[in-house]
Short mmCIF file of C-alpha atoms and ligand atoms in Angstrom, two decimals:
data_model
loop_
_atom_site.label_atom_id
_atom_site.label_comp_id
_atom_site.label_asym_id
_atom_site.label_seq_id
_atom_site.Cartn_x
_atom_site.Cartn_y
_atom_site.Cartn_z
CA MET A 1 -75.08 -21.44 64.93
CA ALA A 2 -75.27 -21.88 61.03
CA VAL A 3 -73.24 -25.27 60.69
CA LEU A 4 -75.73 -26.52 63.27
CA GLU A 5 -78.82 -25.20 61.29
CA GLN A 6 -77.10 -27.06 58.59
CA LEU A 7 -76.97 -29.97 60.29
CA ALA A 8 -80.42 -30.27 61.28
CA SER A 9 -81.39 -31.04 57.78
CA LYS A 10 -78.54 -33.19 57.06
CA HIS A 11 -79.42 -35.13 60.27
CA ALA A 12 -82.87 -36.00 59.63
CA ILE A 13 -81.96 -36.87 55.71
CA GLU A 14 -78.96 -38.77 56.90
CA LEU A 15 -81.23 -40.41 59.24
CA GLU A 16 -84.17 -41.71 56.38
CA GLU A 17 -81.52 -42.69 54.07
CA LYS A 18 -80.44 -44.97 56.82
CA HIS A 19 -83.34 -46.48 58.92
CA GLY A 20 -85.98 -46.29 55.96
CA ALA A 21 -86.70 -48.31 53.08
CA HIS A 22 -86.22 -45.57 49.89
CA ASN A 23 -89.91 -46.14 48.03
CA TYR A 24 -89.40 -41.99 47.50
CA HIS A 25 -86.91 -39.85 46.17
CA PRO A 26 -87.92 -36.28 47.96
CA LEU A 27 -86.69 -32.36 46.94
CA PRO A 28 -83.85 -32.20 50.08
CA VAL A 29 -85.71 -29.92 52.04
CA VAL A 30 -87.10 -31.18 56.01
CA LEU A 31 -90.44 -29.29 56.38
CA SER A 32 -91.24 -29.41 60.05
CA ARG A 33 -94.18 -26.73 60.18
CA GLY A 34 -96.57 -25.46 58.04
CA GLU A 35 -99.60 -22.89 58.21
CA GLY A 36 -101.97 -21.78 55.54
CA VAL A 37 -99.89 -21.94 52.12
CA PHE A 38 -96.79 -21.71 53.78
CA VAL A 39 -94.46 -24.75 55.26
CA TRP A 40 -90.90 -23.64 56.88
CA ASP A 41 -88.22 -26.35 56.91
CA VAL A 42 -86.25 -27.22 60.23
CA GLU A 43 -83.63 -23.75 59.60
CA GLY A 44 -86.45 -21.60 59.57
CA LYS A 45 -86.82 -20.66 55.90
CA LYS A 46 -90.22 -20.11 54.47
CA TYR A 47 -91.55 -21.78 51.39
CA TYR A 48 -94.29 -21.51 49.29
CA ASP A 49 -95.83 -24.99 49.54
CA PHE A 50 -96.99 -25.75 45.67
CA LEU A 51 -97.85 -29.34 45.88
CA SER A 52 -100.11 -29.70 48.84
CA ALA A 53 -98.95 -33.41 49.90
CA TYR A 54 -100.30 -33.93 46.25
CA SER A 55 -103.40 -32.05 46.33
CA ALA A 56 -104.23 -33.26 50.57
CA VAL A 57 -103.72 -30.17 52.54
CA ASN A 58 -106.57 -27.93 49.72
CA GLN A 59 -107.16 -26.05 52.96
CA GLY A 60 -104.00 -25.40 54.07
CA HIS A 61 -101.58 -25.97 56.26
CA CYS A 62 -102.74 -27.06 59.83
CA HIS A 63 -106.58 -25.16 59.06
CA PRO A 64 -107.57 -24.21 62.76
CA LYS A 65 -110.79 -25.53 62.03
CA ILE A 66 -109.36 -28.60 61.37
CA VAL A 67 -107.33 -29.19 63.69
CA SER A 68 -109.47 -28.55 66.18
CA ALA A 69 -111.87 -31.15 65.36
CA LEU A 70 -109.18 -33.43 65.56
CA THR A 71 -107.70 -32.55 68.91
CA GLU A 72 -110.81 -32.08 70.27
CA GLN A 73 -112.39 -35.44 68.98
CA ALA A 74 -109.11 -37.19 70.16
CA ARG A 75 -109.36 -36.30 73.95
CA ASN A 76 -112.94 -37.59 73.26
CA LEU A 77 -112.35 -41.19 71.40
CA THR A 78 -110.13 -42.07 69.01
CA LEU A 79 -110.60 -45.65 67.96
CA THR A 80 -113.68 -48.58 68.65
CA SER A 81 -113.54 -50.36 65.27
CA ARG A 82 -116.50 -51.13 63.54
CA ALA A 83 -116.99 -54.03 66.09
CA PHE A 84 -119.25 -51.86 68.12
CA TYR A 85 -121.19 -47.93 66.51
CA ASN A 86 -119.79 -44.30 66.99
CA ASP A 87 -121.24 -41.19 67.97
CA MET A 88 -119.20 -39.64 64.70
CA LEU A 89 -119.68 -42.26 61.73
CA GLY A 90 -122.97 -41.30 60.72
CA LYS A 91 -122.81 -37.75 61.17
CA PHE A 92 -119.84 -37.80 58.94
CA GLU A 93 -122.23 -40.06 56.53
CA LYS A 94 -124.77 -37.60 56.30
CA TYR A 95 -122.60 -34.70 55.83
CA ALA A 96 -120.79 -36.56 53.08
CA THR A 97 -123.57 -38.29 51.18
CA SER A 98 -125.80 -35.03 51.26
CA THR A 99 -122.21 -32.91 49.82
CA PHE A 100 -122.35 -35.05 47.42
CA HIS A 101 -125.74 -36.59 46.81
CA TYR A 102 -125.19 -40.15 47.25
CA ASP A 103 -127.57 -42.49 49.26
CA LYS A 104 -124.43 -44.05 50.91
CA LEU A 105 -120.55 -43.57 51.80
CA LEU A 106 -118.07 -46.76 52.52
CA PRO A 107 -115.22 -45.04 54.73
CA MET A 108 -112.01 -46.36 53.90
CA ASN A 109 -108.47 -44.62 55.39
CA THR A 110 -106.09 -43.87 51.83
CA GLY A 111 -106.94 -43.29 48.67
CA ALA A 112 -105.41 -46.71 47.31
CA GLU A 113 -107.71 -48.17 49.72
CA ALA A 114 -110.67 -46.17 48.49
CA VAL A 115 -110.21 -47.99 45.08
CA GLU A 116 -109.63 -50.97 45.86
CA THR A 117 -113.09 -50.40 47.53
CA ALA A 118 -114.87 -49.40 44.23
CA VAL A 119 -113.24 -52.19 42.14
CA LYS A 120 -114.67 -54.50 44.87
CA ILE A 121 -117.87 -53.14 44.59
CA CYS A 122 -117.72 -53.08 41.09
CA ARG A 123 -117.22 -56.57 40.77
CA ARG A 124 -119.84 -57.67 43.05
CA TRP A 125 -122.29 -55.59 41.22
CA GLY A 126 -121.29 -56.97 38.16
CA TYR A 127 -122.14 -60.62 39.65
CA GLN A 128 -125.10 -59.78 41.46
CA LYS A 129 -126.65 -56.86 39.51
CA LYS A 130 -125.56 -57.22 35.95
CA GLY A 131 -125.01 -61.64 35.62
CA ILE A 132 -122.17 -61.27 34.38
CA PRO A 133 -120.64 -65.33 35.12
CA ALA A 134 -118.20 -66.16 37.90
CA ASN A 135 -114.59 -64.30 38.17
CA GLN A 136 -115.16 -63.40 34.32
CA ALA A 137 -115.83 -59.46 35.03
CA LYS A 138 -114.00 -56.49 33.34
CA ILE A 139 -113.00 -53.05 34.26
CA VAL A 140 -111.95 -50.73 32.17
CA VAL A 141 -108.93 -48.59 33.09
CA CYS A 142 -106.94 -45.89 31.29
CA GLU A 143 -103.28 -46.06 29.81
CA ASN A 144 -101.20 -44.17 32.36
CA ASN A 145 -103.35 -44.21 35.00
CA PHE A 146 -102.88 -43.72 38.53
CA HIS A 147 -105.14 -44.76 41.15
CA GLY A 148 -102.63 -46.07 43.69
CA ARG A 149 -100.05 -48.53 44.49
CA THR A 150 -101.42 -51.95 45.80
CA THR A 151 -101.03 -55.28 44.27
CA THR A 152 -104.27 -55.28 42.86
CA ILE A 153 -103.77 -51.08 41.00
CA VAL A 154 -100.10 -52.06 40.25
CA SER A 155 -101.63 -54.74 38.04
CA PHE A 156 -103.31 -52.13 35.77
CA SER A 157 -100.70 -49.27 36.06
CA SER A 158 -98.56 -48.81 32.99
CA ASP A 159 -96.06 -47.32 35.07
CA GLN A 160 -93.36 -50.19 34.65
CA VAL A 161 -91.33 -48.50 37.80
CA ALA A 162 -94.26 -49.18 40.26
CA ARG A 163 -95.29 -52.73 38.71
CA SER A 164 -91.49 -54.58 37.57
CA ASN A 165 -91.36 -57.66 39.78
CA TYR A 166 -94.18 -57.08 41.22
CA GLY A 167 -96.04 -60.01 39.49
CA PRO A 168 -98.46 -62.57 38.95
CA TYR A 169 -100.83 -59.56 38.65
CA THR A 170 -104.01 -59.40 39.03
CA GLU A 171 -106.77 -60.29 35.95
CA GLY A 172 -109.56 -58.55 34.88
CA PHE A 173 -108.31 -55.34 33.60
CA ILE A 174 -108.32 -53.83 30.44
CA LYS A 175 -106.96 -51.00 29.33
CA ILE A 176 -107.63 -48.75 26.48
CA GLU A 177 -106.44 -45.26 25.65
CA TYR A 178 -106.95 -41.98 28.00
CA ASP A 179 -109.59 -39.18 26.26
CA ASN A 180 -110.47 -41.82 23.54
CA LEU A 181 -114.39 -42.65 23.05
CA HIS A 182 -114.44 -44.54 20.37
CA ALA A 183 -111.91 -47.25 22.10
CA LEU A 184 -114.09 -46.87 25.44
CA GLU A 185 -117.24 -47.88 22.83
CA GLN A 186 -115.56 -50.49 21.04
CA VAL A 187 -114.33 -52.46 24.38
CA LEU A 188 -117.85 -52.03 26.18
CA LYS A 189 -119.48 -53.11 22.58
CA ASP A 190 -117.22 -56.42 22.17
CA ASP A 191 -117.60 -57.49 25.48
CA ALA A 192 -120.53 -58.17 27.87
CA HIS A 193 -118.51 -58.91 30.37
CA VAL A 194 -117.24 -55.41 31.83
CA ALA A 195 -118.71 -54.37 34.53
CA GLY A 196 -117.24 -50.66 35.20
CA PHE A 197 -114.77 -47.90 33.58
CA LEU A 198 -112.56 -46.69 35.71
CA VAL A 199 -111.06 -43.21 34.97
CA GLU A 200 -109.60 -39.96 36.60
CA PRO A 201 -111.70 -36.97 35.48
CA ILE A 202 -108.15 -35.34 35.12
CA GLN A 203 -104.81 -37.86 34.60
CA GLY A 204 -102.92 -35.61 37.74
CA GLU A 205 -100.09 -38.03 38.44
CA ALA A 206 -99.23 -39.03 34.37
CA GLY A 207 -98.54 -35.17 34.39
CA VAL A 208 -101.74 -33.09 34.64
CA TYR A 209 -103.94 -34.50 31.04
CA VAL A 210 -107.18 -32.36 31.30
CA PRO A 211 -108.85 -34.68 28.77
CA SER A 212 -110.98 -33.11 25.33
CA GLU A 213 -114.28 -31.12 26.65
CA GLY A 214 -117.67 -33.43 26.99
CA TYR A 215 -115.35 -36.45 27.41
CA LEU A 216 -116.40 -37.60 30.52
CA LYS A 217 -120.41 -36.40 29.67
CA ALA A 218 -119.63 -39.12 26.11
CA ALA A 219 -117.67 -41.60 28.93
CA LYS A 220 -121.31 -41.94 31.24
CA ALA A 221 -123.19 -42.06 28.58
CA LEU A 222 -121.47 -45.02 26.68
CA CYS A 223 -121.54 -46.18 30.43
CA VAL A 224 -125.03 -46.26 30.30
CA LYS A 225 -126.02 -47.88 27.36
CA TYR A 226 -123.69 -50.82 27.88
CA ASN A 227 -124.68 -51.26 31.67
CA VAL A 228 -121.49 -50.38 32.98
CA LEU A 229 -120.61 -48.49 36.43
CA PHE A 230 -118.87 -45.17 35.41
CA ILE A 231 -116.63 -44.47 38.43
CA ALA A 232 -114.37 -41.95 38.64
CA ASP A 233 -111.22 -41.35 40.80
CA GLU A 234 -111.43 -38.10 42.22
CA VAL A 235 -108.74 -38.63 44.72
CA GLN A 236 -106.38 -36.05 43.61
CA THR A 237 -109.22 -34.05 41.76
CA GLY A 238 -111.83 -33.69 43.84
CA ILE A 239 -113.03 -31.44 47.08
CA ALA A 240 -112.55 -28.13 45.19
CA ARG A 241 -109.14 -29.01 43.20
CA THR A 242 -109.90 -28.07 39.58
CA GLY A 243 -112.73 -25.17 40.89
CA ARG A 244 -115.74 -27.05 41.19
CA LEU A 245 -116.49 -29.55 44.41
CA LEU A 246 -115.59 -32.59 41.98
CA ALA A 247 -113.77 -32.70 38.43
CA THR A 248 -116.98 -34.55 36.99
CA CYS A 249 -119.17 -31.33 38.16
CA GLY A 250 -117.88 -29.56 34.76
CA ASN A 251 -119.00 -26.38 34.18
CA CYS A 252 -122.07 -26.64 36.62
CA THR A 253 -121.32 -24.19 39.67
CA CYS A 254 -124.44 -24.93 41.22
CA GLU A 255 -123.96 -24.68 44.66
CA ASP A 256 -127.82 -25.31 45.42
CA LYS A 257 -128.69 -27.90 48.65
CA HIS A 258 -131.14 -29.46 46.49
CA CYS A 259 -129.06 -30.28 43.55
CA SER A 260 -128.59 -33.89 43.13
CA GLY A 261 -125.55 -33.26 40.60
CA ASN A 262 -124.89 -32.93 37.54
CA PRO A 263 -126.70 -36.81 36.16
CA GLU A 264 -125.23 -35.97 32.86
CA VAL A 265 -121.40 -36.74 34.14
CA LYS A 266 -122.20 -37.60 37.53
CA PRO A 267 -120.44 -41.51 38.78
CA ASP A 268 -122.32 -44.01 39.71
CA ILE A 269 -119.51 -45.17 42.02
CA LEU A 270 -117.46 -41.69 43.32
CA ILE A 271 -113.64 -42.39 44.91
CA LEU A 272 -112.77 -39.22 47.11
CA GLY A 273 -109.14 -39.27 49.63
CA LYS A 274 -106.81 -36.72 50.20
CA ALA A 275 -108.85 -33.40 50.71
CA LEU A 276 -111.19 -35.39 52.28
CA SER A 277 -109.26 -34.82 56.09
CA GLY A 278 -107.41 -31.79 54.88
CA GLY A 279 -104.52 -33.61 55.00
CA ALA A 280 -104.85 -33.68 58.68
CA TYR A 281 -105.69 -37.61 59.24
CA PRO A 282 -106.16 -40.01 56.55
CA VAL A 283 -109.73 -40.57 55.05
CA SER A 284 -110.92 -41.57 52.19
CA GLY A 285 -114.05 -42.94 50.95
CA VAL A 286 -116.69 -44.52 48.34
CA LEU A 287 -119.84 -42.88 47.45
CA ALA A 288 -122.48 -44.86 45.65
CA ASN A 289 -126.55 -45.14 45.40
CA ASP A 290 -128.35 -48.10 47.55
CA SER A 291 -128.74 -50.16 44.63
CA ILE A 292 -124.91 -50.35 44.26
CA MET A 293 -123.83 -50.41 47.48
CA GLU A 294 -126.13 -52.91 48.91
CA VAL A 295 -123.67 -55.69 47.45
CA ILE A 296 -121.26 -55.07 50.20
CA THR A 297 -122.54 -57.06 53.27
CA PRO A 298 -121.34 -57.69 56.85
CA GLY A 299 -117.55 -59.19 56.72
CA SER A 300 -117.55 -58.67 52.85
CA HIS A 301 -115.37 -55.52 53.41
CA GLY A 302 -113.84 -53.40 56.04
CA SER A 303 -110.90 -51.97 58.00
CA THR A 304 -109.68 -51.76 61.42
CA PHE A 305 -109.31 -47.70 60.87
CA GLY A 306 -112.23 -46.89 58.08
CA GLY A 307 -115.01 -44.88 59.76
CA ASN A 308 -113.09 -43.56 62.94
CA PRO A 309 -114.21 -41.34 65.01
CA ILE A 310 -111.64 -38.95 64.33
CA GLY A 311 -111.58 -39.50 60.68
CA ALA A 312 -115.13 -38.78 60.56
CA ALA A 313 -114.71 -35.16 63.00
CA VAL A 314 -112.22 -34.09 60.63
CA GLY A 315 -114.01 -35.32 57.53
CA ILE A 316 -117.09 -32.86 58.55
CA ALA A 317 -114.31 -30.27 59.64
CA ALA A 318 -112.44 -30.23 56.59
CA LEU A 319 -115.58 -30.52 53.94
CA GLU A 320 -117.58 -27.77 55.86
CA VAL A 321 -113.95 -25.47 55.26
CA ILE A 322 -114.07 -25.76 51.60
CA LYS A 323 -117.75 -24.95 51.45
CA GLU A 324 -117.49 -21.92 54.56
CA GLU A 325 -114.49 -20.45 52.61
CA LYS A 326 -115.49 -21.37 49.05
CA LEU A 327 -112.45 -22.86 47.98
CA ALA A 328 -114.03 -23.88 44.68
CA GLN A 329 -114.50 -20.82 43.47
CA ASN A 330 -110.73 -19.34 44.87
CA ALA A 331 -109.25 -22.35 42.69
CA ASP A 332 -111.54 -21.35 40.11
CA GLU A 333 -110.30 -17.72 39.79
CA LEU A 334 -106.61 -18.06 40.66
CA GLY A 335 -106.38 -21.13 38.04
CA ARG A 336 -107.23 -19.18 35.01
CA LEU A 337 -105.12 -16.44 36.27
CA PHE A 338 -102.42 -18.52 36.91
CA ARG A 339 -102.95 -19.80 33.58
CA LYS A 340 -103.28 -16.45 32.17
CA GLU A 341 -100.11 -15.22 33.87
CA LEU A 342 -98.00 -18.73 32.92
CA GLY A 343 -98.85 -18.80 29.62
CA LYS A 344 -97.90 -15.57 28.34
CA PHE A 345 -94.41 -16.40 29.89
CA VAL A 346 -94.83 -19.33 28.21
CA GLU A 347 -95.04 -17.43 24.69
CA THR A 348 -91.71 -16.12 25.41
CA SER A 349 -89.64 -18.83 27.02
CA ASP A 350 -87.14 -21.64 25.25
CA LEU A 351 -87.39 -23.86 28.10
CA VAL A 352 -91.43 -24.03 28.91
CA VAL A 353 -93.11 -25.43 26.05
CA LYS A 354 -96.77 -25.33 27.52
CA VAL A 355 -99.00 -24.73 30.47
CA ARG A 356 -102.01 -26.44 31.43
CA GLY A 357 -104.68 -27.89 33.84
CA LYS A 358 -108.09 -27.01 35.53
CA GLY A 359 -108.71 -24.76 38.52
CA LEU A 360 -105.58 -25.30 40.96
CA LEU A 361 -104.16 -28.12 39.50
CA ASN A 362 -101.89 -27.65 36.39
CA ALA A 363 -98.48 -28.18 35.16
CA ILE A 364 -96.05 -27.01 32.47
CA VAL A 365 -94.05 -29.07 30.36
CA ILE A 366 -90.28 -28.97 30.15
CA ASN A 367 -88.27 -28.38 26.60
CA ASP A 368 -86.39 -31.62 27.43
CA THR A 369 -86.76 -35.40 27.03
CA GLU A 370 -88.30 -37.02 29.70
CA GLU A 371 -85.27 -39.10 30.09
CA SER A 372 -83.65 -35.33 31.89
CA SER A 373 -82.71 -33.98 35.05
CA THR A 374 -84.24 -30.38 33.80
CA ALA A 375 -87.74 -30.74 35.45
CA TRP A 376 -85.87 -31.34 39.13
CA ASP A 377 -82.98 -29.17 38.68
CA ILE A 378 -85.73 -26.40 38.34
CA CYS A 379 -87.51 -27.99 41.35
CA MET A 380 -84.05 -27.07 43.45
CA ALA A 381 -84.07 -23.60 41.79
CA LEU A 382 -87.24 -22.72 43.16
CA LYS A 383 -86.57 -24.07 46.40
CA GLU A 384 -84.12 -21.87 47.00
CA ASN A 385 -85.87 -19.30 45.77
CA GLY A 386 -88.91 -20.64 48.40
CA LEU A 387 -91.06 -22.30 46.50
CA LEU A 388 -92.24 -26.28 46.63
CA ALA A 389 -92.52 -27.78 43.48
CA LYS A 390 -91.79 -31.37 42.60
CA PRO A 391 -91.73 -33.12 38.62
CA THR A 392 -94.79 -35.18 38.22
CA HIS A 393 -92.68 -36.97 35.04
CA GLY A 394 -88.97 -36.11 33.48
CA ASN A 395 -90.27 -32.94 31.88
CA ILE A 396 -93.42 -32.15 33.86
CA ILE A 397 -93.80 -30.15 36.72
CA ARG A 398 -97.19 -29.90 38.41
CA PHE A 399 -98.01 -27.16 40.47
CA ALA A 400 -101.16 -27.38 43.31
CA PRO A 401 -100.71 -24.90 45.96
CA PRO A 402 -103.02 -24.90 48.93
CA LEU A 403 -106.32 -23.48 47.80
CA VAL A 404 -106.33 -20.44 50.41
CA MET A 405 -104.16 -18.72 48.40
CA THR A 406 -104.91 -15.29 48.37
CA LYS A 407 -104.67 -13.18 45.00
CA GLU A 408 -101.45 -11.16 45.87
CA GLN A 409 -99.95 -14.68 47.22
CA LEU A 410 -100.53 -16.15 44.20
CA LEU A 411 -99.01 -13.45 41.91
CA ASP A 412 -96.15 -13.32 44.26
CA CYS A 413 -95.33 -17.37 43.38
CA VAL A 414 -96.23 -16.41 39.59
CA SER A 415 -92.56 -14.04 39.32
CA ILE A 416 -90.94 -16.35 41.48
CA ILE A 417 -91.48 -19.18 39.13
CA ILE A 418 -90.81 -17.14 36.45
CA LYS A 419 -87.70 -15.12 37.69
CA THR A 420 -86.49 -19.12 38.40
CA ILE A 421 -87.26 -20.19 34.84
CA SER A 422 -85.35 -16.53 33.39
CA GLU A 423 -82.43 -17.30 35.66
CA PHE A 424 -82.03 -21.21 35.08
CA LYS A 425 -79.18 -22.68 32.86
CA LYS A 426 -79.33 -25.94 32.11
N1 LIG B 1 -106.24 -42.15 43.09
C1 LIG B 1 -105.41 -40.83 42.49
C2 LIG B 1 -106.39 -40.68 41.21
C3 LIG B 1 -104.59 -41.04 43.01
O1 LIG B 1 -104.16 -39.52 42.95
C4 LIG B 1 -103.86 -41.50 44.12
C5 LIG B 1 -102.66 -40.46 45.30
O2 LIG B 1 -101.47 -39.52 44.41
C6 LIG B 1 -104.56 -42.22 44.48
C7 LIG B 1 -105.42 -42.58 43.85
C8 LIG B 1 -103.88 -43.00 46.13
O3 LIG B 1 -103.98 -42.36 47.04
P1 LIG B 1 -103.42 -42.65 48.74
O4 LIG B 1 -101.68 -42.17 48.38
O5 LIG B 1 -103.72 -42.31 49.43
O6 LIG B 1 -102.92 -44.02 48.38
#
């Protein structure tokens, strides 16, 4: 029996190796079931999921309310395309715009598509509203950004693995250092053709870099000063992950339905994806007010699946779960506890030099080089001990569990992490 069970994982991995393109390097675990904060492999071993599909499964695996919205809608109507109206999209647009305080939503499917959409809206706004001469618009982005993997997006990436040999690259992007207001002001002052500043409120993929207190607010003020759109990519940080509904809510805990967002940090264009569906279905979207979104006209942008009725039903349910279960508050409280407990451990450890993050988007930095395999080896050991996590870069491990985790479960995970690292031998 044991041999047969082993074969199930081995076989699944062999199938992917043989028949699938090798565009990922997964941890060798084959999952077949998920519920809440847990996943099970094909041999029946149970794990804490400490990655949440890169923050898509904030609401927990197979959340019953989201699954039921999906299956119910799938029985009625799955796809109409936007050639016709469907009876769910308007409801989703109303719900999402009132949740995030914008006039309009443009629905798409994946995070990268939503970023592409924001880039297109920003460029059009630059020409039609700001008066930038044809084909001269520029968008300022940050070093070490991660916004997805389309040709245009990798054109302004600093990750050589993601971009090499994919040229020629799309023009019109200026890269500046993250968390550097001086660099932002300089570029905005020097170039009147800048239409937007695209930024992650926390650089997740780069290794969970939290900018200095006040950075986003000051960046928004600079954008206002130079008539440039402030564009926040909250694909990973949004939907309660960082302890607020949005990372750009800053310290505002306002849950008042009359709140129209914190104007000092509110993005002109907000990009969402991942947990907008709780991981049940690809749903992403871009939010903006009418003065910006009106540059989009029929035929100028779209997607066959964007705004489909299943995505719309799932999107409403996913946002309802966030509110009903107070997941932002839970992420805030558990995140503080996680960093406090791991912080104590870091002081005693030679192997871990730092823990950082916000809400339940955290990372530890391993005392080794970027090129070393130590972070990967620690993730393998964590897997053996029943917890799944993945390095972001050579020496950084991201910890991002589903936000439905309880305090007891979190403390259990902290024990697993501390035990694993304490016993780890290079
Ligand atoms: N933007 C950010 C900040 C992300 O973290 C990601 C994915 O990790 C994306 C965009 C791309 O999303 P997707 O993989 O759904 O295209």
